[in-house]
mmCIF file of C-alpha atoms and ligand atoms in Angstrom:
data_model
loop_
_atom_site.group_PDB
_atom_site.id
_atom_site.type_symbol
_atom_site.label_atom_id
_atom_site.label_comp_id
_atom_site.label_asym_id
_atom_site.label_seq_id
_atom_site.Cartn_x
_atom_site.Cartn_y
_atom_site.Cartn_z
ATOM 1 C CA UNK A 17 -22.163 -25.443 -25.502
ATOM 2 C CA UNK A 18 -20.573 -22.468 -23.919
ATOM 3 C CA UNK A 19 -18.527 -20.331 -27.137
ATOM 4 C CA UNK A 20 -16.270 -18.182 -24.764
ATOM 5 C CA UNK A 21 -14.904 -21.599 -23.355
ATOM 6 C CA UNK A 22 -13.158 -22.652 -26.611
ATOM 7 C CA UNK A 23 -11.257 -18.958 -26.790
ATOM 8 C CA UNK A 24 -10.655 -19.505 -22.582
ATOM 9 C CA UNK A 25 -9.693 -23.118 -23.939
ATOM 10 C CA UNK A 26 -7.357 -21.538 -26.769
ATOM 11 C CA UNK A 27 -5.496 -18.696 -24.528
ATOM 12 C CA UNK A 28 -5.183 -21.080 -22.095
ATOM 13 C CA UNK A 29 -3.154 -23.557 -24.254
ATOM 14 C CA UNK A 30 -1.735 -20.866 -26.147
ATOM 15 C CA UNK A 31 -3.028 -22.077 -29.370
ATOM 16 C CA UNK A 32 -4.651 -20.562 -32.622
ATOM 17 C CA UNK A 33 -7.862 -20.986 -34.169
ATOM 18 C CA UNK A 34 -6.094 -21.393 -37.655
ATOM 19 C CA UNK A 35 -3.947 -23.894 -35.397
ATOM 20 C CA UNK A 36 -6.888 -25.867 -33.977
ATOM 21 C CA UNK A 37 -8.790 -25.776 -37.365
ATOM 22 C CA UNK A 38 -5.778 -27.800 -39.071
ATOM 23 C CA UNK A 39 -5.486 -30.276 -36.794
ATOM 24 C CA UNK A 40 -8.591 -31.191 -36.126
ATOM 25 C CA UNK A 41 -9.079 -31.312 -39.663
ATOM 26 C CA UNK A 42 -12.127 -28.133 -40.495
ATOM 27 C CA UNK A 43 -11.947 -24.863 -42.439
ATOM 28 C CA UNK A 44 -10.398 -21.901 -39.808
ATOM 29 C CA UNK A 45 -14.146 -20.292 -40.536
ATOM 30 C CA UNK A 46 -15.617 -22.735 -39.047
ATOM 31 C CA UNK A 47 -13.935 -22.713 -35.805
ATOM 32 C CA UNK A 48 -14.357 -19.135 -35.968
ATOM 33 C CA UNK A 49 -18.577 -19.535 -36.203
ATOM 34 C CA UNK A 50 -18.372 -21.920 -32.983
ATOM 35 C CA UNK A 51 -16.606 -18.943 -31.129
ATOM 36 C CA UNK A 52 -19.053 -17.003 -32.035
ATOM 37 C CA UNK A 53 -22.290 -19.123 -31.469
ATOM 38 C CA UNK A 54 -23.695 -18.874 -34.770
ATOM 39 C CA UNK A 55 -22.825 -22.286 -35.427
ATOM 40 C CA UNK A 56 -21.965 -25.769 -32.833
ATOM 41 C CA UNK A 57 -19.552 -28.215 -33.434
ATOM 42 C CA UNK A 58 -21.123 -31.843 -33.686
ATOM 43 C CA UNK A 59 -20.308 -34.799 -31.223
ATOM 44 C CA UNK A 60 -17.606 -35.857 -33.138
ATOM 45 C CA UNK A 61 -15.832 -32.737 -33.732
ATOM 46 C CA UNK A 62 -16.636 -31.662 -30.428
ATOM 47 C CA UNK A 63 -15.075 -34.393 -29.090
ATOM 48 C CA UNK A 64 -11.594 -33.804 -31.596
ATOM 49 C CA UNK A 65 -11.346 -29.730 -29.960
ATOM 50 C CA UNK A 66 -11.258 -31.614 -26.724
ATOM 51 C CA UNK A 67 -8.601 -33.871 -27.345
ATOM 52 C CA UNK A 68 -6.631 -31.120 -29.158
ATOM 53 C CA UNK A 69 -6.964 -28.786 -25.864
ATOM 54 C CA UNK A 70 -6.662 -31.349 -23.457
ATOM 55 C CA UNK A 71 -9.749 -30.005 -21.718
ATOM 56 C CA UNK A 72 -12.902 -32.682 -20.836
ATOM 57 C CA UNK A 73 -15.600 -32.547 -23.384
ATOM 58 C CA UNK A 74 -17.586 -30.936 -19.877
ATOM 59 C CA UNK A 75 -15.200 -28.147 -19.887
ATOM 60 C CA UNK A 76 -17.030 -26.718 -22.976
ATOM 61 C CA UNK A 77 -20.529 -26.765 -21.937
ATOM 62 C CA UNK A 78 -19.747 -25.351 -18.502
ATOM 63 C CA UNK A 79 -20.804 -21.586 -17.468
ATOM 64 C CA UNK A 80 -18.710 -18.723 -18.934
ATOM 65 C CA UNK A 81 -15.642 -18.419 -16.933
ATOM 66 C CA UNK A 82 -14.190 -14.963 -15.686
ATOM 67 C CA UNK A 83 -12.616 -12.380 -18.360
ATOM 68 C CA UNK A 84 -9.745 -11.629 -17.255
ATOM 69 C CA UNK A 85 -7.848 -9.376 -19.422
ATOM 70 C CA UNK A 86 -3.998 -10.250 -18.943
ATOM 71 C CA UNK A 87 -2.840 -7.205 -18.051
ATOM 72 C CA UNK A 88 -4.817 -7.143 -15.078
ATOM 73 C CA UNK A 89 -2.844 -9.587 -13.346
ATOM 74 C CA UNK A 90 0.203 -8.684 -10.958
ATOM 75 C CA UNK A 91 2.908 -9.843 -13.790
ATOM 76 C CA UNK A 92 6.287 -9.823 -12.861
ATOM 77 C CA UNK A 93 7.493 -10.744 -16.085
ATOM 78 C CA UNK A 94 6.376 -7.870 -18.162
ATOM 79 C CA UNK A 95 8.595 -8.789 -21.079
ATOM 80 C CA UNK A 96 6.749 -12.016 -21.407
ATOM 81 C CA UNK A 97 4.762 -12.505 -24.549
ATOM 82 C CA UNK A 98 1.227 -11.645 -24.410
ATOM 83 C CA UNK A 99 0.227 -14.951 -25.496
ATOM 84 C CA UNK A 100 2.262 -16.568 -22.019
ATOM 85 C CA UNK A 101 0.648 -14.046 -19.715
ATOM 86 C CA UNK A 102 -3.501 -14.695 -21.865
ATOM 87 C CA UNK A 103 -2.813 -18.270 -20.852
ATOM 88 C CA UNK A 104 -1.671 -17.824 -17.537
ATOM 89 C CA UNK A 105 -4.502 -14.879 -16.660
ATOM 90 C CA UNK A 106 -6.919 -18.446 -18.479
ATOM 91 C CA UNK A 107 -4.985 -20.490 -15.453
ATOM 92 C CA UNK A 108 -6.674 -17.785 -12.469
ATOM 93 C CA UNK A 109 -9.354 -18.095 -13.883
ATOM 94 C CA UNK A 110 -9.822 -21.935 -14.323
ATOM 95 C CA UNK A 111 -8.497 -21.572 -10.352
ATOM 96 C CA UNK A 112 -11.367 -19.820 -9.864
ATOM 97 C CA UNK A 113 -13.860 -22.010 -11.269
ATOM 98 C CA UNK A 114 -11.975 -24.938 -8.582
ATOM 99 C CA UNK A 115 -12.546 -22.683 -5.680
ATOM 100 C CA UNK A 116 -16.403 -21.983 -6.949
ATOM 101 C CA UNK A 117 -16.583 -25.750 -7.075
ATOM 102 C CA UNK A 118 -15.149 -26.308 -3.704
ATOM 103 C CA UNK A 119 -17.501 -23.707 -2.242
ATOM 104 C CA UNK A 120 -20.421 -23.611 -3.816
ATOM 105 C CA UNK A 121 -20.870 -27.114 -4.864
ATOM 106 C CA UNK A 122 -19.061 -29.286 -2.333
ATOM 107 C CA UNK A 123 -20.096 -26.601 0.655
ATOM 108 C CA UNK A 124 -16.423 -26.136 1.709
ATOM 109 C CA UNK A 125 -16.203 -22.987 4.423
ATOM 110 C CA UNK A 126 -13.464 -21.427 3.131
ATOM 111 C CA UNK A 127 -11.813 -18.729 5.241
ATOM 112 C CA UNK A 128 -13.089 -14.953 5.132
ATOM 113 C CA UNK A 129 -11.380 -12.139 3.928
ATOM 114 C CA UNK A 130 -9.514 -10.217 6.643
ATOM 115 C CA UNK A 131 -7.592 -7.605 5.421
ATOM 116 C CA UNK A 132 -6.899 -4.786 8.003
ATOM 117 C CA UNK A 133 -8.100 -1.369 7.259
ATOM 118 C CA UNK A 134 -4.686 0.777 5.623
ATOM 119 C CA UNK A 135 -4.950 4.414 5.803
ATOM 120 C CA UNK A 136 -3.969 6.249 2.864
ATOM 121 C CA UNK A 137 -1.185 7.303 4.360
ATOM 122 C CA UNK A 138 0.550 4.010 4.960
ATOM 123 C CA UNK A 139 -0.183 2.646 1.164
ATOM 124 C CA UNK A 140 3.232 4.608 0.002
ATOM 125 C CA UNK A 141 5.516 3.202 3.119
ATOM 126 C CA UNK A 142 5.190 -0.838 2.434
ATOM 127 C CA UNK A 143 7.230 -1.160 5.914
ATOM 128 C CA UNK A 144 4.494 0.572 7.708
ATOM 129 C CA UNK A 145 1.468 -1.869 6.260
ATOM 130 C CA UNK A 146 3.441 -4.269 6.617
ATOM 131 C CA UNK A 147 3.690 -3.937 9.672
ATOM 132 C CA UNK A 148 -0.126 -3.279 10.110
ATOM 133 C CA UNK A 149 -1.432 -6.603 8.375
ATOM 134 C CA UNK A 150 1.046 -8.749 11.004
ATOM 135 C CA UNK A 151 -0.096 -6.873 13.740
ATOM 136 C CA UNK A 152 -3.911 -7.043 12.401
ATOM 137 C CA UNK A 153 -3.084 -11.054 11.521
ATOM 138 C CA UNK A 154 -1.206 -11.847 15.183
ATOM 139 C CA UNK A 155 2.081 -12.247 14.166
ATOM 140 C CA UNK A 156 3.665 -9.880 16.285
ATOM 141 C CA UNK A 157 7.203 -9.289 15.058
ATOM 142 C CA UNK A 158 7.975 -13.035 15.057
ATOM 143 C CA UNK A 159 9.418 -14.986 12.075
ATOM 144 C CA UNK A 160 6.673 -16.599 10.387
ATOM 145 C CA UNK A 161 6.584 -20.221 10.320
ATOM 146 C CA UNK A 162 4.101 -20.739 7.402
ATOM 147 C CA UNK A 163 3.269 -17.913 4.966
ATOM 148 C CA UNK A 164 1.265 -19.260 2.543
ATOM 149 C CA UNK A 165 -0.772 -21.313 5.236
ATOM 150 C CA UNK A 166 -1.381 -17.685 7.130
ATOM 151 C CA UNK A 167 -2.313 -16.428 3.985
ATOM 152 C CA UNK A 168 -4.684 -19.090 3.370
ATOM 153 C CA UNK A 169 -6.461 -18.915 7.111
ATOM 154 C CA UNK A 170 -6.939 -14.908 5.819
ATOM 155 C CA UNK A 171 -9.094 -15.339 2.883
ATOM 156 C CA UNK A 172 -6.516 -15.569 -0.035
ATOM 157 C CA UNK A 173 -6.306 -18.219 -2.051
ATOM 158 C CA UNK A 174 -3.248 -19.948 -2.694
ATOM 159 C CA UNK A 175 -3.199 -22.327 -5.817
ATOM 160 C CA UNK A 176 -0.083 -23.562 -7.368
ATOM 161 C CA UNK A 177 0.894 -22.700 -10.875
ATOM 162 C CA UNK A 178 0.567 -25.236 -13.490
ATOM 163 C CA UNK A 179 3.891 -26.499 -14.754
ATOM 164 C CA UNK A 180 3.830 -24.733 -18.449
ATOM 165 C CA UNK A 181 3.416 -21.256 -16.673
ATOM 166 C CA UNK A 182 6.576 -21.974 -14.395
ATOM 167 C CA UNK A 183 8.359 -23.447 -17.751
ATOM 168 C CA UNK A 184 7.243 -20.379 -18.938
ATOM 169 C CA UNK A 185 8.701 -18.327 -16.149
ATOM 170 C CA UNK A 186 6.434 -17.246 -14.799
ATOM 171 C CA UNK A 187 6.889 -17.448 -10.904
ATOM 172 C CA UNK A 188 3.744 -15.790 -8.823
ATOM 173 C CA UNK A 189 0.706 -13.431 -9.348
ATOM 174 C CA UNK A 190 -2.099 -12.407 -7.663
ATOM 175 C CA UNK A 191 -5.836 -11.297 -9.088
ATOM 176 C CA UNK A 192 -9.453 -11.074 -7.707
ATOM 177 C CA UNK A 193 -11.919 -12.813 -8.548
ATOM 178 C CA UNK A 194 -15.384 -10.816 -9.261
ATOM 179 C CA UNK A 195 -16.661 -11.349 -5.316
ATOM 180 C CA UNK A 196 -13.172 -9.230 -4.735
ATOM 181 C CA UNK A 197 -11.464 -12.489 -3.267
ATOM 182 C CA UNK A 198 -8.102 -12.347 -4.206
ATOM 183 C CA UNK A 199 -5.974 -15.408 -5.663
ATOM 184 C CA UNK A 200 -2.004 -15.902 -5.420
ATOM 185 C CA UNK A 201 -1.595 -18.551 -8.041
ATOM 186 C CA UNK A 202 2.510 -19.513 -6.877
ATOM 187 C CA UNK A 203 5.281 -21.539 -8.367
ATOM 188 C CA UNK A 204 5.462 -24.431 -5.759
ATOM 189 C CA UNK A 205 7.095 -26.703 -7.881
ATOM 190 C CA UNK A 206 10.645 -26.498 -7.158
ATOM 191 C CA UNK A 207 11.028 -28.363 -3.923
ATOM 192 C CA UNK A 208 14.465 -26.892 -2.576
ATOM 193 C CA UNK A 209 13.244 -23.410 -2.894
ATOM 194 C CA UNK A 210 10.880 -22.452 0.039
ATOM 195 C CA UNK A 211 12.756 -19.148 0.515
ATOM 196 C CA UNK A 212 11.551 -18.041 -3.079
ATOM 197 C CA UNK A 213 8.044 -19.300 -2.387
ATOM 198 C CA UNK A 214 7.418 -17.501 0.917
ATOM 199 C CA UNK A 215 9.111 -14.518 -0.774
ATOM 200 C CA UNK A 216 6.908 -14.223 -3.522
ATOM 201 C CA UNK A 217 3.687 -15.032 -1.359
ATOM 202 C CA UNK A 218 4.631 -12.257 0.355
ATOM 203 C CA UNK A 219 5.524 -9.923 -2.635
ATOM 204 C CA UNK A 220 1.909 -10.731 -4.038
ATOM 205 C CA UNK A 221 0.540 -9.991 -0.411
ATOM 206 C CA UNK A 222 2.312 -6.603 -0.820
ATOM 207 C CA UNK A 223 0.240 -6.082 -4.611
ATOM 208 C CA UNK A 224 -3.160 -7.292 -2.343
ATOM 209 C CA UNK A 225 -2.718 -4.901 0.631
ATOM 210 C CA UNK A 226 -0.824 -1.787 -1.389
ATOM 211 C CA UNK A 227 -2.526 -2.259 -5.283
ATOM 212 C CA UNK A 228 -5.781 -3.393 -5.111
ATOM 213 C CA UNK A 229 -7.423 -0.453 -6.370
ATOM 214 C CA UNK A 230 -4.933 -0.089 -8.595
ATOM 215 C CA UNK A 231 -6.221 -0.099 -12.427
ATOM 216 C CA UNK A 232 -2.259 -1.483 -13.407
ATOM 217 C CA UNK A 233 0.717 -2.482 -11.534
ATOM 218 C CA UNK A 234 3.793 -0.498 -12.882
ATOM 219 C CA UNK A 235 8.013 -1.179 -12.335
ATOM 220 C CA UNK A 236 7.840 1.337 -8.980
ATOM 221 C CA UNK A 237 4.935 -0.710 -7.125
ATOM 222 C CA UNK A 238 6.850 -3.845 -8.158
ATOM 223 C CA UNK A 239 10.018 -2.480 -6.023
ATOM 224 C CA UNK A 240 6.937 -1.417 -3.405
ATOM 225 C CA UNK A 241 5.904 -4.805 -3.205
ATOM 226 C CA UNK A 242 9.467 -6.477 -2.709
ATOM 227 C CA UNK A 243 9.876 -3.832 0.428
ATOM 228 C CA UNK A 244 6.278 -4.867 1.739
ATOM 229 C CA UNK A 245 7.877 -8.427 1.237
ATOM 230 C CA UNK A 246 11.061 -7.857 3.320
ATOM 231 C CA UNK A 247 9.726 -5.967 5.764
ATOM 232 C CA UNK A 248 6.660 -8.732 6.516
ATOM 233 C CA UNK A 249 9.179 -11.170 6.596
ATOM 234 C CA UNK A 250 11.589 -9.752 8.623
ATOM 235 C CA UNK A 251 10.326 -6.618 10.469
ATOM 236 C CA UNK A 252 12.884 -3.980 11.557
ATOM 237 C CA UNK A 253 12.372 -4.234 15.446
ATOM 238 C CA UNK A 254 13.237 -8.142 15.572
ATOM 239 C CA UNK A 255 15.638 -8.272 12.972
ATOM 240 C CA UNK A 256 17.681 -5.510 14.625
ATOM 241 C CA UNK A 257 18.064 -7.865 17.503
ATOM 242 C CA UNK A 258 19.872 -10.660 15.668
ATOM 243 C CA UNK A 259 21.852 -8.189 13.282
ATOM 244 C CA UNK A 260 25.110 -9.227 12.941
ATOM 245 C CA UNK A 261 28.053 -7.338 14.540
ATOM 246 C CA UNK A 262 30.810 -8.782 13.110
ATOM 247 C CA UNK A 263 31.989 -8.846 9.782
ATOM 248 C CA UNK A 264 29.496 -10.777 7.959
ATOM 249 C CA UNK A 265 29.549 -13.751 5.758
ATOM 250 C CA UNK A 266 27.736 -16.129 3.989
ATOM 251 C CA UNK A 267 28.277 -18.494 6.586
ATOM 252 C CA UNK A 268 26.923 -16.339 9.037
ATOM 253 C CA UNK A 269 24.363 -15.806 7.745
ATOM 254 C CA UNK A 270 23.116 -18.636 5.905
ATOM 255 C CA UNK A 271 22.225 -20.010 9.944
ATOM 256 C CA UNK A 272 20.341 -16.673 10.291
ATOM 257 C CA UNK A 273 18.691 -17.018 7.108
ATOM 258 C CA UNK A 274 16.745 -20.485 8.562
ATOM 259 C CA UNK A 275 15.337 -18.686 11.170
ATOM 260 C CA UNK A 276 13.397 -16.013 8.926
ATOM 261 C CA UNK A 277 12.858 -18.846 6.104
ATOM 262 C CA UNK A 278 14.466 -15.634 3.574
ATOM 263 C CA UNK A 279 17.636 -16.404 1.105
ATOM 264 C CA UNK A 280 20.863 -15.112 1.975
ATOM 265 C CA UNK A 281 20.181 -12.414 -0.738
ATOM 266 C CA UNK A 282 17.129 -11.270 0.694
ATOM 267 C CA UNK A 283 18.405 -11.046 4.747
ATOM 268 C CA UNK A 284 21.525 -9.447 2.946
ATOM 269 C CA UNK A 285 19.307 -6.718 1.145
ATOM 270 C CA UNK A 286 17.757 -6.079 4.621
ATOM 271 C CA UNK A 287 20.240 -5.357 6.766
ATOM 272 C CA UNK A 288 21.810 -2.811 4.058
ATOM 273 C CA UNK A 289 18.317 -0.910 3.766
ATOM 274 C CA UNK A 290 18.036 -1.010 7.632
ATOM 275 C CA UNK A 291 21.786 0.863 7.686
ATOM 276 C CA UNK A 292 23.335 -2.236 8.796
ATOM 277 C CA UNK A 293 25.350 -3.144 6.391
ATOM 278 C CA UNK A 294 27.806 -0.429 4.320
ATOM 279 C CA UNK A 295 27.435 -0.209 0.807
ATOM 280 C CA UNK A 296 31.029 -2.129 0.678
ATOM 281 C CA UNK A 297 30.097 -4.796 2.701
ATOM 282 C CA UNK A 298 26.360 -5.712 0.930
ATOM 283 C CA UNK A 299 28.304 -5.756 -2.137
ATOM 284 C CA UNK A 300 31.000 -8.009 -0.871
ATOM 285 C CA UNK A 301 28.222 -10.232 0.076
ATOM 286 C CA UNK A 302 26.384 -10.560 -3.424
ATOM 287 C CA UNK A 303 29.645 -10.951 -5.287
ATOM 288 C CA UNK A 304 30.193 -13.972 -2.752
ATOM 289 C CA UNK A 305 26.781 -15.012 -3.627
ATOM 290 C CA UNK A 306 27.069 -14.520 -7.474
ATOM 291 C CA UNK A 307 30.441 -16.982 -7.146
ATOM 292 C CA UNK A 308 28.541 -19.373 -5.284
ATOM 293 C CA UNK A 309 26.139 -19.561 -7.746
ATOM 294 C CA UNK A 310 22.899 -17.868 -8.700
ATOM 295 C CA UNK A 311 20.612 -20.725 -8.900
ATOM 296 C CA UNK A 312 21.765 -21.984 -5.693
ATOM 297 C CA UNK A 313 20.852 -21.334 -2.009
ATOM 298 C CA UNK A 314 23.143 -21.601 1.079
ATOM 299 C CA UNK A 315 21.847 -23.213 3.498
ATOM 300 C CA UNK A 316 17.821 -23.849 1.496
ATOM 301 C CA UNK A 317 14.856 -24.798 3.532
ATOM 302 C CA UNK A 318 12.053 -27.097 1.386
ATOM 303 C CA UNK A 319 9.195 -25.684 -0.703
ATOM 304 C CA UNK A 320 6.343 -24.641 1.388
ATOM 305 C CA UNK A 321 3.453 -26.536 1.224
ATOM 306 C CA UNK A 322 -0.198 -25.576 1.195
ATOM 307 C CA UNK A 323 -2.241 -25.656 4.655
ATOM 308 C CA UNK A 324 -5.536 -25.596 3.804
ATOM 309 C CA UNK A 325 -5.577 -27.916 0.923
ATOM 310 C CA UNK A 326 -4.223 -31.244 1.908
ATOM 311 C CA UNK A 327 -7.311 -30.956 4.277
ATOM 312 C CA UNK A 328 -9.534 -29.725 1.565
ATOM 313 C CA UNK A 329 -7.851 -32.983 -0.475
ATOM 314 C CA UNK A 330 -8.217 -35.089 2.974
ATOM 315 C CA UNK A 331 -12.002 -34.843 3.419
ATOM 316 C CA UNK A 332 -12.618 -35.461 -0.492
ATOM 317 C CA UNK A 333 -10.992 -38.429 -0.022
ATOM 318 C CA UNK A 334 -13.089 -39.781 2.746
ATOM 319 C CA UNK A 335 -15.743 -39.313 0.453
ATOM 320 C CA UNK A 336 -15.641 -42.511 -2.169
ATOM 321 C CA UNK A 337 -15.065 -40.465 -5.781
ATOM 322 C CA UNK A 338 -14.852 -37.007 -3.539
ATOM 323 C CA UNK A 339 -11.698 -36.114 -6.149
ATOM 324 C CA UNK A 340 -13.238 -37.669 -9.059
ATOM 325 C CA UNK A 341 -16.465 -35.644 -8.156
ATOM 326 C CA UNK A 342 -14.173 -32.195 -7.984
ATOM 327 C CA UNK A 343 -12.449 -32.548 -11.388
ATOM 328 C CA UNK A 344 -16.055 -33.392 -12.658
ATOM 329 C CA UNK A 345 -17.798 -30.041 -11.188
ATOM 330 C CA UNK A 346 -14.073 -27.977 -11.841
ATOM 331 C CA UNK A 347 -15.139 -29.562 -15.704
ATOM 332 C CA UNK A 348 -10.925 -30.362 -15.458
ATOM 333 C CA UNK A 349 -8.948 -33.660 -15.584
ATOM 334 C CA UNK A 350 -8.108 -35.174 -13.027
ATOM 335 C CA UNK A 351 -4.007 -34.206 -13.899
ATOM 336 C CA UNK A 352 -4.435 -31.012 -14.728
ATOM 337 C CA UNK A 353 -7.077 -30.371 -11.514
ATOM 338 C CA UNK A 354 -3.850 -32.012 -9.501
ATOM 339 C CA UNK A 355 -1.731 -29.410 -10.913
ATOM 340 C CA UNK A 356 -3.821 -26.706 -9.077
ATOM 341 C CA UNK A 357 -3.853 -28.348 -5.804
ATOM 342 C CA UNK A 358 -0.414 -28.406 -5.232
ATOM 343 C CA UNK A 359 0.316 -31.908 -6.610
ATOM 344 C CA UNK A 360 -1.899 -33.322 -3.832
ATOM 345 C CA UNK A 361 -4.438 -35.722 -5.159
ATOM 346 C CA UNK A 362 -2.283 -37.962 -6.907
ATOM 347 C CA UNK A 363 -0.339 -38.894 -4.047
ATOM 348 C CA UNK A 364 -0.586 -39.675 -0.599
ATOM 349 C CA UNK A 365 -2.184 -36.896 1.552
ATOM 350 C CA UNK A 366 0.941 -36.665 3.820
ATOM 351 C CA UNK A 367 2.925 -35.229 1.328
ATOM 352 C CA UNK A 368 1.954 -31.852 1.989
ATOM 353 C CA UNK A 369 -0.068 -32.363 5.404
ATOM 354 C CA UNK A 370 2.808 -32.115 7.791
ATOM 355 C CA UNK A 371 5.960 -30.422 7.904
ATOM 356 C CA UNK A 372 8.422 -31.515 5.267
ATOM 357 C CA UNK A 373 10.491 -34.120 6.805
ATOM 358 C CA UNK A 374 13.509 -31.178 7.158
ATOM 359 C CA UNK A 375 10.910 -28.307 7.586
ATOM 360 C CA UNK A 376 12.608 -25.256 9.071
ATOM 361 C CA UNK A 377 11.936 -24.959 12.976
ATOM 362 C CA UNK A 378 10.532 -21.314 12.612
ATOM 363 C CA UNK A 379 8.853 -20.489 16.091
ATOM 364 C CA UNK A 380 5.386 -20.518 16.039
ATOM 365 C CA UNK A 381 4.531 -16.871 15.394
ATOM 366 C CA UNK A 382 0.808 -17.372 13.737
ATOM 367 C CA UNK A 383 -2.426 -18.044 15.071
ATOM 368 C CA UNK A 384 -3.665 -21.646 14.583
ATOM 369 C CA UNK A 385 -5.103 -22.636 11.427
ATOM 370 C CA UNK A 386 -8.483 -24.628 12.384
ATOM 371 C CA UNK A 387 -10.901 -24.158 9.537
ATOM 372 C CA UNK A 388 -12.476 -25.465 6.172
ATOM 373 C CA UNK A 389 -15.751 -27.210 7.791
ATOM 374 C CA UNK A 390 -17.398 -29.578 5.004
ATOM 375 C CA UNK A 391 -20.801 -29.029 4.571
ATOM 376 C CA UNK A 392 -21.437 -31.695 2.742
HETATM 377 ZN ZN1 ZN B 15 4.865 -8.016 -8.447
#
């Protein structure tokens, strides 16, 4: 029995002790001793907490997972109770015990860290290290086909978010783990909304390369990392080639937008901090946008699926129980372990292997990703 797992267990559901006490039917001290070690819950009640939390009976004998304290975390959604942004800081951390599962246990290679060097000078101008990590990374100034696959072959992470967080709005973060590997735990879930996803992989790239000594992230190096984002995306000396001369609209450039896998908003927001759009024509494109309605894209390429997974998911499943055998080390269900991995291991691998059957056509602008080797 492991105490700190019930409170990870708690947080994680966002659930009280009084709460847990009543339903499974013991005095709130109680629960409180088993936190604290001084006493153990027997098989039976044991095996109640676990049903309550929707956690294995496993999951509470396993080693202490990470403290993270939530404000740690590269929150967006600052206004969001504490008790939202506990559980999801509990959801990094559970994503951490997967990856020390995958690597550790299973023998997975996963990618090294490579992070260029960034002098001091360029951590306050987000277009300038920006424009380091593509040139340190390969990408030249070309649109990049897959972000959160390049990512990936770099050394993050890239989980998806469980679906209470995203219910709970709360789209993207990143935090290290204690070996300093950082984790982007992303909403993937909505399927028509790739430009958002590569967006905020990118944003959380910009908190990696610009915050990461950083004891808190504040409003300014939010605004830092959506600049780091834009300009990653779309660097200035290739975007000034295709800048439009004419008056433009949404139609023009909803064909532009494909090409850069950004929303209309975001290309829009670019050309007016590059100077190329006036003041009066940026705003006549976002009122345009705001009529065509905010939840919905012009032109929208599909969510962008995981590249390192749906191999990772691949050679498990060569292995007769591999998947069974990585929800039993991760001490997770197998649903909730699925909810991790990008919705992979419940159905068939293709779903995120390839391109999505209307994948954007971005040039290939990344180096190729050949990696995970299993050692086992
Ligand atoms: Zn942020």
């Amino acid at each position: 029995m492991t105490p700190s797992r019930i409170d990870h267990a708690l947080k994680r559901r966002r659930r009280s002790r009084r709460d847990l006490a009543a339903q499974i039917g013991v005095a709130d001290k109680t629960v409180e001793r088993w936190i604290k070690g001084t006493s153990e819950p027997g098989d039976e009640n044991l095996e109640k907490m676990a049903a309550a939390l929707d956690f294995p009976v496993d999951f509470f004998s396993g080693r202490p997972l990470e403290e993270i304290d939530h404000t740690k975390p590269s929150f967006r959604a600052r206004r969001s109770s504490k008790r939202l942004l506990e559980a999801a800081s509990q959801s990094a951390a559970i994503a951490f015990e997967v990856e020390r599962a995958l690597t550790e246990d299973l023998g997975f290679e996963l990618p090294m860290l490579n992070l260029p060097e960034i002098p001091d000078a360029c951590l306050d101008d987000p277009e300038l290290a920006a424009l380091r990590v593509r040139d340190h990374w390969g990408l030249r100034d070309r649109p990049i086909r897959r972000v959160v696959g390049v990512l990936e072959l770099n050394g993050i992470r890239v989980f998806s978010l469980p679906a209470d967080m995203v219910e709970g709005k709360v789209s993207a973060f990143c935090v290290e783990n204690a070996n300093g590997t950082p984790f982007i735990l992303l909403n993937t879930r909505d399927a028509t909304s790739g430009e958002r996803t590569r967006f905020d992989a990118s944003h959380e790239l910009g908190h990696i390369i610009l915050h990461r000594h950083r004891e808190r992230i504040g409003p300014h190096d939010e605004s830092e990392a959506d600049r780091f984002a834009a300009a990653f995306l779309m660097p200035r000396s290739s975007i000034m080639e295709v800048a439009p001369r004419a008056e433009p609209s949404i139609a023009s450039l909803s064909t532009l937008k494909r090409r850069w896998g950004v929303s209309v908003a975001a290309l829009a927001r670019r050309f007016f901090d590059l100077d190329v759009f006036s003041d009066r024509q940026y705003r006549r494109i976002c009122i345009e946008l705001s009529r065509y309605g905010r939840r919905r894209e012009p032109n929208p390429i599909p969510g962008e699926p995981s590249r390192l997974l749906p191999k990772i998911v691949e050679a498990l499943r060569q292995d007769e129980g591999g998947l069974s055998t990585l929800s039993a080390l991760s001490l997770l269900h197998d649903e909730e372990l699925d909810e991790y991995l990008f919705g992979l291991t419940m159905l068939p691998v293709t779903r995120g292997g390839g391109r999505p059957p209307d994948g954007p056509e971005f040039p290939p602008g990344e180096p190729k990703l050949s990696l995970v080797g299993s050692g086992s």
